[in-house]
CSV table of C-alpha atoms in Angstrom, one decimal:
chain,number,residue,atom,x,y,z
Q,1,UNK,CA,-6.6,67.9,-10.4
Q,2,UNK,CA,-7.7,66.3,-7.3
Q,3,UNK,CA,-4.8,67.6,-5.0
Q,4,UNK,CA,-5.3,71.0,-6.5
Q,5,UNK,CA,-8.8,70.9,-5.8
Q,6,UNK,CA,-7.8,69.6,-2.0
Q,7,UNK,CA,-5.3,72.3,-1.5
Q,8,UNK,CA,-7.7,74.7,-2.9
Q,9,UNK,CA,-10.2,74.2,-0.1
Q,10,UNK,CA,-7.5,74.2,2.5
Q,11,UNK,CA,-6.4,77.3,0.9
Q,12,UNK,CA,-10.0,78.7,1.4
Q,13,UNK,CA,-10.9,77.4,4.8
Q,14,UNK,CA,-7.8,78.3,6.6
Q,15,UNK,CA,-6.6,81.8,4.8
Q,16,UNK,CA,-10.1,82.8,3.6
Q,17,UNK,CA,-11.5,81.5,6.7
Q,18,UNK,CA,-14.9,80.6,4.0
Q,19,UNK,CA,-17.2,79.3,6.2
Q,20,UNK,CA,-18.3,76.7,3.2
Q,21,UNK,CA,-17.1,75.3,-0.3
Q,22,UNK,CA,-18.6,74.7,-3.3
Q,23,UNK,CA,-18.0,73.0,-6.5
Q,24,UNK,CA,-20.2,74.3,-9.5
Q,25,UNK,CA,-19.2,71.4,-12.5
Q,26,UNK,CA,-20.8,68.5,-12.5
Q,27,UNK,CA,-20.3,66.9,-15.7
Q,28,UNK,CA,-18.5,67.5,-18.7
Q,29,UNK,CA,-17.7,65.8,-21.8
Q,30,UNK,CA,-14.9,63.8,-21.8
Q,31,UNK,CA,-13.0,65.8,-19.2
Q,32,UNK,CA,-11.1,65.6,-15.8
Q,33,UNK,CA,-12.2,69.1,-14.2
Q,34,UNK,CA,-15.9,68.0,-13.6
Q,35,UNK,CA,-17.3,65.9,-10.8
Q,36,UNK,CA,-17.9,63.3,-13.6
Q,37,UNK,CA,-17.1,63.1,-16.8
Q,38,UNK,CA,-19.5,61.9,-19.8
Q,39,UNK,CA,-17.7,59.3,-22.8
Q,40,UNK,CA,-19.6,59.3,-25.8
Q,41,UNK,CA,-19.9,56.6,-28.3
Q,42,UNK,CA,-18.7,57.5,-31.7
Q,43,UNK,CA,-17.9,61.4,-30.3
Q,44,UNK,CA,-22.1,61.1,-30.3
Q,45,UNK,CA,-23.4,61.5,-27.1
Q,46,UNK,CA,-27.3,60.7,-28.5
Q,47,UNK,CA,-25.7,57.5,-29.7
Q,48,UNK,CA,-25.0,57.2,-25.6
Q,49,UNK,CA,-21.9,56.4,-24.0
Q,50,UNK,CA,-20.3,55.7,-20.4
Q,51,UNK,CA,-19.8,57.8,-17.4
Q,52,UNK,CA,-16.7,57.5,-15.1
Q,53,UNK,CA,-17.0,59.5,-12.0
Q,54,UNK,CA,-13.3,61.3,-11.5
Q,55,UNK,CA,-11.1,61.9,-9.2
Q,56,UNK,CA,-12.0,65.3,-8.2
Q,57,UNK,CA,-15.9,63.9,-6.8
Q,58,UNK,CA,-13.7,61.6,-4.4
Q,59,UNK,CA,-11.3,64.4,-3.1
Q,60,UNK,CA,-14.4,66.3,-2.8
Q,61,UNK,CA,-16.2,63.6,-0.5
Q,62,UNK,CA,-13.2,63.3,1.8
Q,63,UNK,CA,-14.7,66.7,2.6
Q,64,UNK,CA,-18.4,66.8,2.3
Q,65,UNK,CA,-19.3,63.4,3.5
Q,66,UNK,CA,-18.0,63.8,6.2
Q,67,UNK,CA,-18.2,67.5,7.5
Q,68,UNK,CA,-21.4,68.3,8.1
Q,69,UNK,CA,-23.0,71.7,8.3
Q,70,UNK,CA,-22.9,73.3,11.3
Q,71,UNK,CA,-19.4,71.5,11.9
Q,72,UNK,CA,-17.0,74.2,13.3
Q,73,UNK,CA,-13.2,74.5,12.4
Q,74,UNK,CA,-10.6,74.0,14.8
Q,75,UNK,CA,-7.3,74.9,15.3
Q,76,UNK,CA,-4.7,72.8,14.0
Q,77,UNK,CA,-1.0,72.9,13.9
Q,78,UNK,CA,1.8,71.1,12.1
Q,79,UNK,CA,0.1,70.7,9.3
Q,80,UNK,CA,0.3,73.7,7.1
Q,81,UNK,CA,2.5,73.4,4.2
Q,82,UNK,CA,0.5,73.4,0.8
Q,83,UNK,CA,4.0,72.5,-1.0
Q,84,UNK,CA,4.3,68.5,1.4
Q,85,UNK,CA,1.3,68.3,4.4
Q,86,UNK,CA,-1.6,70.4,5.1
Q,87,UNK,CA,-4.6,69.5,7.1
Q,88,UNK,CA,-7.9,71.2,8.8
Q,89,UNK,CA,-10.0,69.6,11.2
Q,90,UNK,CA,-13.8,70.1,12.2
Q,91,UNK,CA,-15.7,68.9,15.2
Q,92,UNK,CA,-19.8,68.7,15.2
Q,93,UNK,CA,-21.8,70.4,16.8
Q,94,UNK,CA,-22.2,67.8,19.6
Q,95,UNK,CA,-18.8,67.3,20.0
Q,96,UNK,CA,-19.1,63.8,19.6
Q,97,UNK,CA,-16.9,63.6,15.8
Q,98,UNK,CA,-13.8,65.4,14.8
Q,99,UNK,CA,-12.9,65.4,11.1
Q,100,UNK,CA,-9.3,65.5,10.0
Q,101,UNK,CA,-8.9,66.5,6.3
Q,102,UNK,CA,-4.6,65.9,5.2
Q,103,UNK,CA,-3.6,66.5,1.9
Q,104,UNK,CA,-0.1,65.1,1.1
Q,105,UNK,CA,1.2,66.7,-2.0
Q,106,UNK,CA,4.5,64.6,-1.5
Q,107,UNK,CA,5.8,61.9,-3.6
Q,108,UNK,CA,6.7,59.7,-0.4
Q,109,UNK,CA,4.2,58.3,2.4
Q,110,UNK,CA,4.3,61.1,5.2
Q,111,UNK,CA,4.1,59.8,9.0
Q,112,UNK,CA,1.7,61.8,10.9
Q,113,UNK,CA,1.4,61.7,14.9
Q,114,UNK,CA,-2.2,63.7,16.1
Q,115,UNK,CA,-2.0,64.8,19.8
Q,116,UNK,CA,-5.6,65.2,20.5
Q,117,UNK,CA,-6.2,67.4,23.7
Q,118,UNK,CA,-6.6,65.0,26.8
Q,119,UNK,CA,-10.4,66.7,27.5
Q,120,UNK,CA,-10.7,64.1,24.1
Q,121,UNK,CA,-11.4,60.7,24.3
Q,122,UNK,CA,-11.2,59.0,21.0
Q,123,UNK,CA,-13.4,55.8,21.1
Q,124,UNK,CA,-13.1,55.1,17.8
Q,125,UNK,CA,-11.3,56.1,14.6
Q,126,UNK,CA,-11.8,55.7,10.8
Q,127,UNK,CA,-9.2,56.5,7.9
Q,128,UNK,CA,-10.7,57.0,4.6
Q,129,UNK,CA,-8.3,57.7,1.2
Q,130,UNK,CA,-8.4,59.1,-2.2
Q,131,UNK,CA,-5.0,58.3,-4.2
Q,132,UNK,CA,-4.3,57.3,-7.0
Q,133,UNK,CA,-5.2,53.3,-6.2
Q,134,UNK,CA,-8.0,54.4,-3.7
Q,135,UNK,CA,-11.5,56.2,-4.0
Q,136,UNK,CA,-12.3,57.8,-0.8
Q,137,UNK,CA,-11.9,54.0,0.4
Q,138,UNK,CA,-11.9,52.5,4.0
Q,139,UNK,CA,-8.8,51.3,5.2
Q,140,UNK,CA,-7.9,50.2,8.5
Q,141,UNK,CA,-6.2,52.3,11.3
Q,142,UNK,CA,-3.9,50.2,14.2
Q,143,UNK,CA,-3.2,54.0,16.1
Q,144,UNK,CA,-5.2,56.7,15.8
Q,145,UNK,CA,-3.0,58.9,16.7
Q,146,UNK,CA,-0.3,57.8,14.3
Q,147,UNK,CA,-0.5,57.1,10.8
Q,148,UNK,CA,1.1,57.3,7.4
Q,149,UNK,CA,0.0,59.8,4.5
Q,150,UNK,CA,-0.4,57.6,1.2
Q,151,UNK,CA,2.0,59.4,-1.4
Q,152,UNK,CA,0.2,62.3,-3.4
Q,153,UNK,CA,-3.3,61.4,-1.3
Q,154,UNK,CA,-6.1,62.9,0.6
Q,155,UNK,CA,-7.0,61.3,3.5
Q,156,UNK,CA,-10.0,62.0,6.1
Q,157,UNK,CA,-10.1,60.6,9.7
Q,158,UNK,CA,-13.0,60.4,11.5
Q,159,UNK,CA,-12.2,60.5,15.4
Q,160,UNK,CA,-15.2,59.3,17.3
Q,161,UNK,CA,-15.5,61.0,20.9
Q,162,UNK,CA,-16.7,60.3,24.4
């Protein structure tokens, strides 16, 4: 559900050119197409229960944490096949942060290589995945401009500019 909902919002942003996204369902009782899903005791939800935030509220955050209104889409090439690797990218409106959203539909890790235009200096660069092992997590980048796509993953890089 989560790499539906990924290539959904690629879909949207890039064919629909939407100039925003929105997700309407928050909760729901023991389901996976809600932000977070509600486990009653007993099939009693007064008799209370546990709440397991899902998969779809993580692929949504490798979005909305991280662009911002007023963040403006950029072009982007290479990366436009919902079927393997699509991508957008958004830059502030300070030009100080660029925000690369991929969405690997793939079964196998996907190499990227990001030629930022030389007017860009990256200072620093932060790679953040949702997968089936990872919750919108932090993990470490050794190149910013090359990387691998986990396997069935969405990941968000944060490029910090000069």
């Amino acid at each position: 559900a989560g790499l539906l909902m990924a290539r959904l919002i690629y879909s949207d942003m890039v064919d629909a050119m939407s100039p925003s996204w929105s997700y309407w369902k928050g909760m729901e009782l023991k389901g996976n197409h809600a932000l977070i899903a509600l486990h009653p005791f007993q099939d009693d939800i007064y008799r209370g229960g546990t709440v397991q935030a899902n998969k779809l509220l993580y692929t949504l955050g490798n979005y909305s944490f991280f662009v911002r209104p007023g963040y403006t889409r950029v072009a982007l090439s290479g990366a436009d096949d919902l079927a393997s690797v699509a991508a957008t990218a958004y830059l502030s409106p300070d030009g100080k942060r660029l925000v690369a959203v991929f969405v690997n539909n793939t079964f196998e890790k996907q190499s990227v290589e990001v030629a930022l235009p030389k007017s860009c200096k990256v200072t620093s660069a932060k790679m953040y995945i949702t997968d089936e092992r990872n919750d919108l997590s932090l993990h470490e980048m050794a190149s910013p401009a090359t990387f691998n796509l986990n396997a069935r993953s969405v990941t968000t890089i944060v490029y910090n500019l000069k």
